[in-house]
Amino acid sequence: MTGLDQRKRALGICLVAAFMSGLDVSIVNVALPSIRDGLHASEDGLQWIVSGYALTFGLLLVPAGRLGDARGRKTIFLVGVALFTLASATCGLASDMTVLIVSRLVQGMAAGLINPQVSGLIQQMFRGDERGRAFGALGAVIGLSTAAGPLIGGALVTAVGHEEGWRWVFLVNLPIGAVLLPLAWKVLPVTGAADRRRESLDPIGVLLLGLGVTGLLLPFIQEQRWPGNAKWLLIPASLAVLAGFVAWERAYRREPLIDLALFRLRTYSLGTIIALLYFAGFTGIFFIFTLYLQNGHDYSALLAGLAITPFALGSAGASAVGGRLVTKMGRLLVALGLGTVVVGLALTMLATELVPGQGVGMATALPLLLAGIGSGLVIAPNQAIALSEVPPAGGGSAAGVLQTGQRLGSSIGIAAVGSTFFRGLGEGWATGFRHGLMVVVMFVVIALVAALYDLARERVQRAGSRN
């Protein structure tokens, strides 16, 4: 077997793990009514099943990336997959909500262990155009897993039955994990001594970052559950903790948790901002669209999932193309993708105006396909560009910060889009959906402005170098 064949097999294993962890971000949404009836769950309990996974997922990304850089990405990958598989089993076999919520939190932690290793391994194994294509494949998997989650979840609940169907949303991960573990042990490369870091894992930095990110996420995650405005005081308090984290990282004499010099790289800092803004809109689309179809038009879980499939197909197909084009087009490709998403979502809003009622799923298919194509040109190319100047030795840590921005954006976006959506329901489900979609478009437009700013700065630098 050639070195390229070995790397392709290793990439395939990484992509399957990324798909498994990404799928559990959205697959649970359509199963919530089944969980509510099967375990007599409260609304608070259902909220934590969704938000708890996102919270612990986001918290572990940066420290897990650093741990993989320091102790070996293959080892941390194997631990993450094993823990994810075990947590999926306890979720599926849970006898009450307490067990399910705790298991779901552990499952999110395991996903946070896995994902930085995937990006770090791609950094380690590939260079140049090959790296762009590998990140293109990763982007296709991220887009497909997030968008296909409602479809797969709806199919499982429909096939098994409403009362117990939710269990298989989690148990479906068991055979995947059982196959992944021995293959990963055999195929994944061991991090070379030159790529490992043996310094301290910066426990104080981990604690400060964890407290700061948790404080930022909780008001948005619990926005509907915590009455009053006192919860928003957590935001300035968390920003103060994060400022303390930055001060600590600058003063830390050994290897810091996050190399703050990364943010002096324009490609990395703007790539992180674009990722945060885009995921704030991207994730909100699925949240409000499934609610709009199921509650507003009595779509079944399966039909609601099918209605989202055009976005998933467009995103998956365009991600593969974007991975090939990113080294030639750079940030221009991301800007074109963001513009395409804006056009697709605007046409989606128009479709809901022109075709109200049961036919709305068919009417939005082509606009969502277009938006999905644009999305495929954003996620993977942006990640490849953001990490393009990062040394492979720090690839896991840098990818962890980038993905933390994605998770933070997702939580903020769901809260902002969801609250706007619910406030608009007084005028009807279609109006609520369009109002929520306007917020999605706002996030994407701001991300587009950031991409255009990057392009303008790049042209100024090129002009200056010629002079």
PDB file of N, CA, C and O in Angstrom, residues 237-278:
ATOM      1  N   ALA A 237     -19.662  39.498  32.644  1.00  0.00           N
ATOM      2  CA  ALA A 237     -18.820  38.761  33.592  1.00  0.00           C
ATOM      3  C   ALA A 237     -17.923  37.774  32.851  1.00  0.00           C
ATOM      4  O   ALA A 237     -16.725  37.634  33.164  1.00  0.00           O
ATOM      5  N   SER A 238     -18.487  37.107  31.844  1.00  0.00           N
ATOM      6  CA  SER A 238     -17.710  36.136  31.067  1.00  0.00           C
ATOM      7  C   SER A 238     -16.643  36.819  30.225  1.00  0.00           C
ATOM      8  O   SER A 238     -15.531  36.299  30.076  1.00  0.00           O
ATOM      9  N   LEU A 239     -16.981  37.991  29.676  1.00  0.00           N
ATOM     10  CA  LEU A 239     -15.988  38.738  28.912  1.00  0.00           C
ATOM     11  C   LEU A 239     -14.821  39.163  29.803  1.00  0.00           C
ATOM     12  O   LEU A 239     -13.657  39.176  29.366  1.00  0.00           O
ATOM     13  N   ALA A 240     -15.127  39.499  31.054  1.00  0.00           N
ATOM     14  CA  ALA A 240     -14.058  39.841  31.999  1.00  0.00           C
ATOM     15  C   ALA A 240     -13.176  38.629  32.274  1.00  0.00           C
ATOM     16  O   ALA A 240     -11.934  38.735  32.349  1.00  0.00           O
ATOM     17  N   VAL A 241     -13.810  37.442  32.426  1.00  0.00           N
ATOM     18  CA  VAL A 241     -13.031  36.213  32.636  1.00  0.00           C
ATOM     19  C   VAL A 241     -12.159  35.924  31.413  1.00  0.00           C
ATOM     20  O   VAL A 241     -10.981  35.546  31.542  1.00  0.00           O
ATOM     21  N   LEU A 242     -12.706  36.114  30.202  1.00  0.00           N
ATOM     22  CA  LEU A 242     -11.942  35.876  28.985  1.00  0.00           C
ATOM     23  C   LEU A 242     -10.798  36.883  28.845  1.00  0.00           C
ATOM     24  O   LEU A 242      -9.723  36.545  28.326  1.00  0.00           O
ATOM     25  N   ALA A 243     -11.021  38.120  29.302  1.00  0.00           N
ATOM     26  CA  ALA A 243      -9.924  39.094  29.315  1.00  0.00           C
ATOM     27  C   ALA A 243      -8.816  38.627  30.265  1.00  0.00           C
ATOM     28  O   ALA A 243      -7.621  38.757  29.953  1.00  0.00           O
ATOM     29  N   GLY A 244      -9.222  38.066  31.396  1.00  0.00           N
ATOM     30  CA  GLY A 244      -8.241  37.493  32.309  1.00  0.00           C
ATOM     31  C   GLY A 244      -7.506  36.320  31.684  1.00  0.00           C
ATOM     32  O   GLY A 244      -6.303  36.129  31.890  1.00  0.00           O
ATOM     33  N   PHE A 245      -8.227  35.519  30.878  1.00  0.00           N
ATOM     34  CA  PHE A 245      -7.600  34.409  30.163  1.00  0.00           C
ATOM     35  C   PHE A 245      -6.523  34.920  29.205  1.00  0.00           C
ATOM     36  O   PHE A 245      -5.415  34.375  29.148  1.00  0.00           O
ATOM     37  N   VAL A 246      -6.848  35.981  28.455  1.00  0.00           N
ATOM     38  CA  VAL A 246      -5.879  36.551  27.515  1.00  0.00           C
ATOM     39  C   VAL A 246      -4.648  37.059  28.262  1.00  0.00           C
ATOM     40  O   VAL A 246      -3.495  36.827  27.846  1.00  0.00           O
ATOM     41  N   ALA A 247      -4.879  37.754  29.376  1.00  0.00           N
ATOM     42  CA  ALA A 247      -3.753  38.261  30.169  1.00  0.00           C
ATOM     43  C   ALA A 247      -2.884  37.113  30.690  1.00  0.00           C
ATOM     44  O   ALA A 247      -1.648  37.189  30.680  1.00  0.00           O
ATOM     45  N   TRP A 248      -3.540  36.039  31.139  1.00  0.00           N
ATOM     46  CA  TRP A 248      -2.796  34.877  31.628  1.00  0.00           C
ATOM     47  C   TRP A 248      -1.972  34.246  30.508  1.00  0.00           C
ATOM     48  O   TRP A 248      -0.802  33.895  30.702  1.00  0.00           O
ATOM     49  N   GLU A 249      -2.569  34.097  29.340  1.00  0.00           N
ATOM     50  CA  GLU A 249      -1.860  33.467  28.224  1.00  0.00           C
ATOM     51  C   GLU A 249      -0.642  34.284  27.809  1.00  0.00           C
ATOM     52  O   GLU A 249       0.389  33.730  27.429  1.00  0.00           O
ATOM     53  N   ARG A 250      -0.767  35.617  27.866  1.00  0.00           N
ATOM     54  CA  ARG A 250       0.372  36.466  27.515  1.00  0.00           C
ATOM     55  C   ARG A 250       1.494  36.349  28.546  1.00  0.00           C
ATOM     56  O   ARG A 250       2.685  36.459  28.207  1.00  0.00           O
ATOM     57  N   ALA A 251       1.132  36.166  29.814  1.00  0.00           N
ATOM     58  CA  ALA A 251       2.136  36.128  30.880  1.00  0.00           C
ATOM     59  C   ALA A 251       2.683  34.722  31.116  1.00  0.00           C
ATOM     60  O   ALA A 251       3.735  34.577  31.757  1.00  0.00           O
ATOM     61  N   TYR A 252       2.005  33.704  30.591  1.00  0.00           N
ATOM     62  CA  TYR A 252       2.389  32.311  30.872  1.00  0.00           C
ATOM     63  C   TYR A 252       3.765  32.025  30.279  1.00  0.00           C
ATOM     64  O   TYR A 252       3.994  32.217  29.083  1.00  0.00           O
ATOM     65  N   ARG A 253       4.690  31.562  31.094  1.00  0.00           N
ATOM     66  CA  ARG A 253       6.074  31.404  30.659  1.00  0.00           C
ATOM     67  C   ARG A 253       6.287  30.147  29.828  1.00  0.00           C
ATOM     68  O   ARG A 253       7.250  30.073  29.052  1.00  0.00           O
ATOM     69  N   ARG A 254       5.448  29.161  29.997  1.00  0.00           N
ATOM     70  CA  ARG A 254       5.596  27.936  29.217  1.00  0.00           C
ATOM     71  C   ARG A 254       4.676  28.021  28.004  1.00  0.00           C
ATOM     72  O   ARG A 254       4.184  29.087  27.659  1.00  0.00           O
ATOM     73  N   GLU A 255       4.435  26.902  27.339  1.00  0.00           N
ATOM     74  CA  GLU A 255       3.605  26.911  26.127  1.00  0.00           C
ATOM     75  C   GLU A 255       2.150  27.194  26.503  1.00  0.00           C
ATOM     76  O   GLU A 255       1.526  26.424  27.237  1.00  0.00           O
ATOM     77  N   PRO A 256       1.550  28.298  26.044  1.00  0.00           N
ATOM     78  CA  PRO A 256       0.175  28.626  26.428  1.00  0.00           C
ATOM     79  C   PRO A 256      -0.842  27.708  25.757  1.00  0.00           C
ATOM     80  O   PRO A 256      -0.535  27.023  24.777  1.00  0.00           O
ATOM     81  N   LEU A 257      -2.054  27.718  26.307  1.00  0.00           N
ATOM     82  CA  LEU A 257      -3.129  26.906  25.738  1.00  0.00           C
ATOM     83  C   LEU A 257      -3.422  27.334  24.301  1.00  0.00           C
ATOM     84  O   LEU A 257      -3.605  26.508  23.412  1.00  0.00           O
ATOM     85  N   ILE A 258      -3.494  28.635  24.070  1.00  0.00           N
ATOM     86  CA  ILE A 258      -3.728  29.191  22.732  1.00  0.00           C
ATOM     87  C   ILE A 258      -2.572  30.124  22.399  1.00  0.00           C
ATOM     88  O   ILE A 258      -2.233  31.007  23.181  1.00  0.00           O
ATOM     89  N   ASP A 259      -1.986  29.895  21.251  1.00  0.00           N
ATOM     90  CA  ASP A 259      -0.937  30.784  20.780  1.00  0.00           C
ATOM     91  C   ASP A 259      -1.597  32.049  20.226  1.00  0.00           C
ATOM     92  O   ASP A 259      -2.116  32.049  19.109  1.00  0.00           O
ATOM     93  N   LEU A 260      -1.595  33.122  21.026  1.00  0.00           N
ATOM     94  CA  LEU A 260      -2.282  34.344  20.621  1.00  0.00           C
ATOM     95  C   LEU A 260      -1.666  34.978  19.377  1.00  0.00           C
ATOM     96  O   LEU A 260      -2.317  35.791  18.704  1.00  0.00           O
ATOM     97  N   ALA A 261      -0.443  34.584  19.057  1.00  0.00           N
ATOM     98  CA  ALA A 261       0.181  35.094  17.832  1.00  0.00           C
ATOM     99  C   ALA A 261      -0.578  34.649  16.587  1.00  0.00           C
ATOM    100  O   ALA A 261      -0.480  35.282  15.534  1.00  0.00           O
ATOM    101  N   LEU A 262      -1.362  33.559  16.705  1.00  0.00           N
ATOM    102  CA  LEU A 262      -2.167  33.102  15.568  1.00  0.00           C
ATOM    103  C   LEU A 262      -3.107  34.208  15.076  1.00  0.00           C
ATOM    104  O   LEU A 262      -3.378  34.313  13.881  1.00  0.00           O
ATOM    105  N   PHE A 263      -3.602  35.018  16.020  1.00  0.00           N
ATOM    106  CA  PHE A 263      -4.589  36.034  15.647  1.00  0.00           C
ATOM    107  C   PHE A 263      -3.940  37.247  14.970  1.00  0.00           C
ATOM    108  O   PHE A 263      -4.649  38.131  14.515  1.00  0.00           O
ATOM    109  N   ARG A 264      -2.602  37.247  14.905  1.00  0.00           N
ATOM    110  CA  ARG A 264      -1.945  38.254  14.089  1.00  0.00           C
ATOM    111  C   ARG A 264      -1.900  37.840  12.620  1.00  0.00           C
ATOM    112  O   ARG A 264      -1.548  38.650  11.755  1.00  0.00           O
ATOM    113  N   LEU A 265      -2.249  36.577  12.351  1.00  0.00           N
ATOM    114  CA  LEU A 265      -2.393  36.110  10.973  1.00  0.00           C
ATOM    115  C   LEU A 265      -3.776  36.520  10.477  1.00  0.00           C
ATOM    116  O   LEU A 265      -4.795  36.090  11.028  1.00  0.00           O
ATOM    117  N   ARG A 266      -3.831  37.380   9.473  1.00  0.00           N
ATOM    118  CA  ARG A 266      -5.123  37.875   8.987  1.00  0.00           C
ATOM    119  C   ARG A 266      -6.022  36.731   8.537  1.00  0.00           C
ATOM    120  O   ARG A 266      -7.228  36.727   8.806  1.00  0.00           O
ATOM    121  N   THR A 267      -5.437  35.738   7.864  1.00  0.00           N
ATOM    122  CA  THR A 267      -6.238  34.619   7.365  1.00  0.00           C
ATOM    123  C   THR A 267      -6.903  33.864   8.513  1.00  0.00           C
ATOM    124  O   THR A 267      -8.065  33.446   8.398  1.00  0.00           O
ATOM    125  N   TYR A 268      -6.171  33.706   9.628  1.00  0.00           N
ATOM    126  CA  TYR A 268      -6.721  32.941  10.750  1.00  0.00           C
ATOM    127  C   TYR A 268      -7.754  33.749  11.527  1.00  0.00           C
ATOM    128  O   TYR A 268      -8.842  33.232  11.843  1.00  0.00           O
ATOM    129  N   SER A 269      -7.443  34.996  11.854  1.00  0.00           N
ATOM    130  CA  SER A 269      -8.373  35.795  12.657  1.00  0.00           C
ATOM    131  C   SER A 269      -9.678  36.046  11.904  1.00  0.00           C
ATOM    132  O   SER A 269     -10.772  35.867  12.467  1.00  0.00           O
ATOM    133  N   LEU A 270      -9.601  36.426  10.641  1.00  0.00           N
ATOM    134  CA  LEU A 270     -10.825  36.654   9.873  1.00  0.00           C
ATOM    135  C   LEU A 270     -11.551  35.349   9.580  1.00  0.00           C
ATOM    136  O   LEU A 270     -12.785  35.307   9.536  1.00  0.00           O
ATOM    137  N   GLY A 271     -10.801  34.272   9.382  1.00  0.00           N
ATOM    138  CA  GLY A 271     -11.443  32.969   9.183  1.00  0.00           C
ATOM    139  C   GLY A 271     -12.257  32.553  10.393  1.00  0.00           C
ATOM    140  O   GLY A 271     -13.358  31.996  10.265  1.00  0.00           O
ATOM    141  N   THR A 272     -11.740  32.829  11.592  1.00  0.00           N
ATOM    142  CA  THR A 272     -12.470  32.506  12.820  1.00  0.00           C
ATOM    143  C   THR A 272     -13.738  33.352  12.943  1.00  0.00           C
ATOM    144  O   THR A 272     -14.808  32.854  13.320  1.00  0.00           O
ATOM    145  N   ILE A 273     -13.642  34.645  12.616  1.00  0.00           N
ATOM    146  CA  ILE A 273     -14.808  35.530  12.670  1.00  0.00           C
ATOM    147  C   ILE A 273     -15.871  35.089  11.667  1.00  0.00           C
ATOM    148  O   ILE A 273     -17.070  35.022  11.992  1.00  0.00           O
ATOM    149  N   ILE A 274     -15.445  34.773  10.447  1.00  0.00           N
ATOM    150  CA  ILE A 274     -16.403  34.316   9.421  1.00  0.00           C
ATOM    151  C   ILE A 274     -17.075  33.024   9.856  1.00  0.00           C
ATOM    152  O   ILE A 274     -18.295  32.851   9.684  1.00  0.00           O
ATOM    153  N   ALA A 275     -16.302  32.094  10.453  1.00  0.00           N
ATOM    154  CA  ALA A 275     -16.882  30.829  10.917  1.00  0.00           C
ATOM    155  C   ALA A 275     -17.941  31.074  11.985  1.00  0.00           C
ATOM    156  O   ALA A 275     -19.030  30.490  11.949  1.00  0.00           O
ATOM    157  N   LEU A 276     -17.638  31.947  12.949  1.00  0.00           N
ATOM    158  CA  LEU A 276     -18.602  32.243  14.015  1.00  0.00           C
ATOM    159  C   LEU A 276     -19.892  32.825  13.433  1.00  0.00           C
ATOM    160  O   LEU A 276     -20.999  32.381  13.760  1.00  0.00           O
ATOM    161  N   LEU A 277     -19.759  33.817  12.564  1.00  0.00           N
ATOM    162  CA  LEU A 277     -20.940  34.479  11.994  1.00  0.00           C
ATOM    163  C   LEU A 277     -21.735  33.539  11.094  1.00  0.00           C
ATOM    164  O   LEU A 277     -22.972  33.505  11.155  1.00  0.00           O
ATOM    165  N   TYR A 278     -21.028  32.766  10.266  1.00  0.00           N
ATOM    166  CA  TYR A 278     -21.759  31.900   9.344  1.00  0.00           C
ATOM    167  C   TYR A 278     -22.502  30.801  10.088  1.00  0.00           C
ATOM    168  O   TYR A 278     -23.656  30.486   9.766  1.00  0.00           O
TER     169      TYR A 278
END
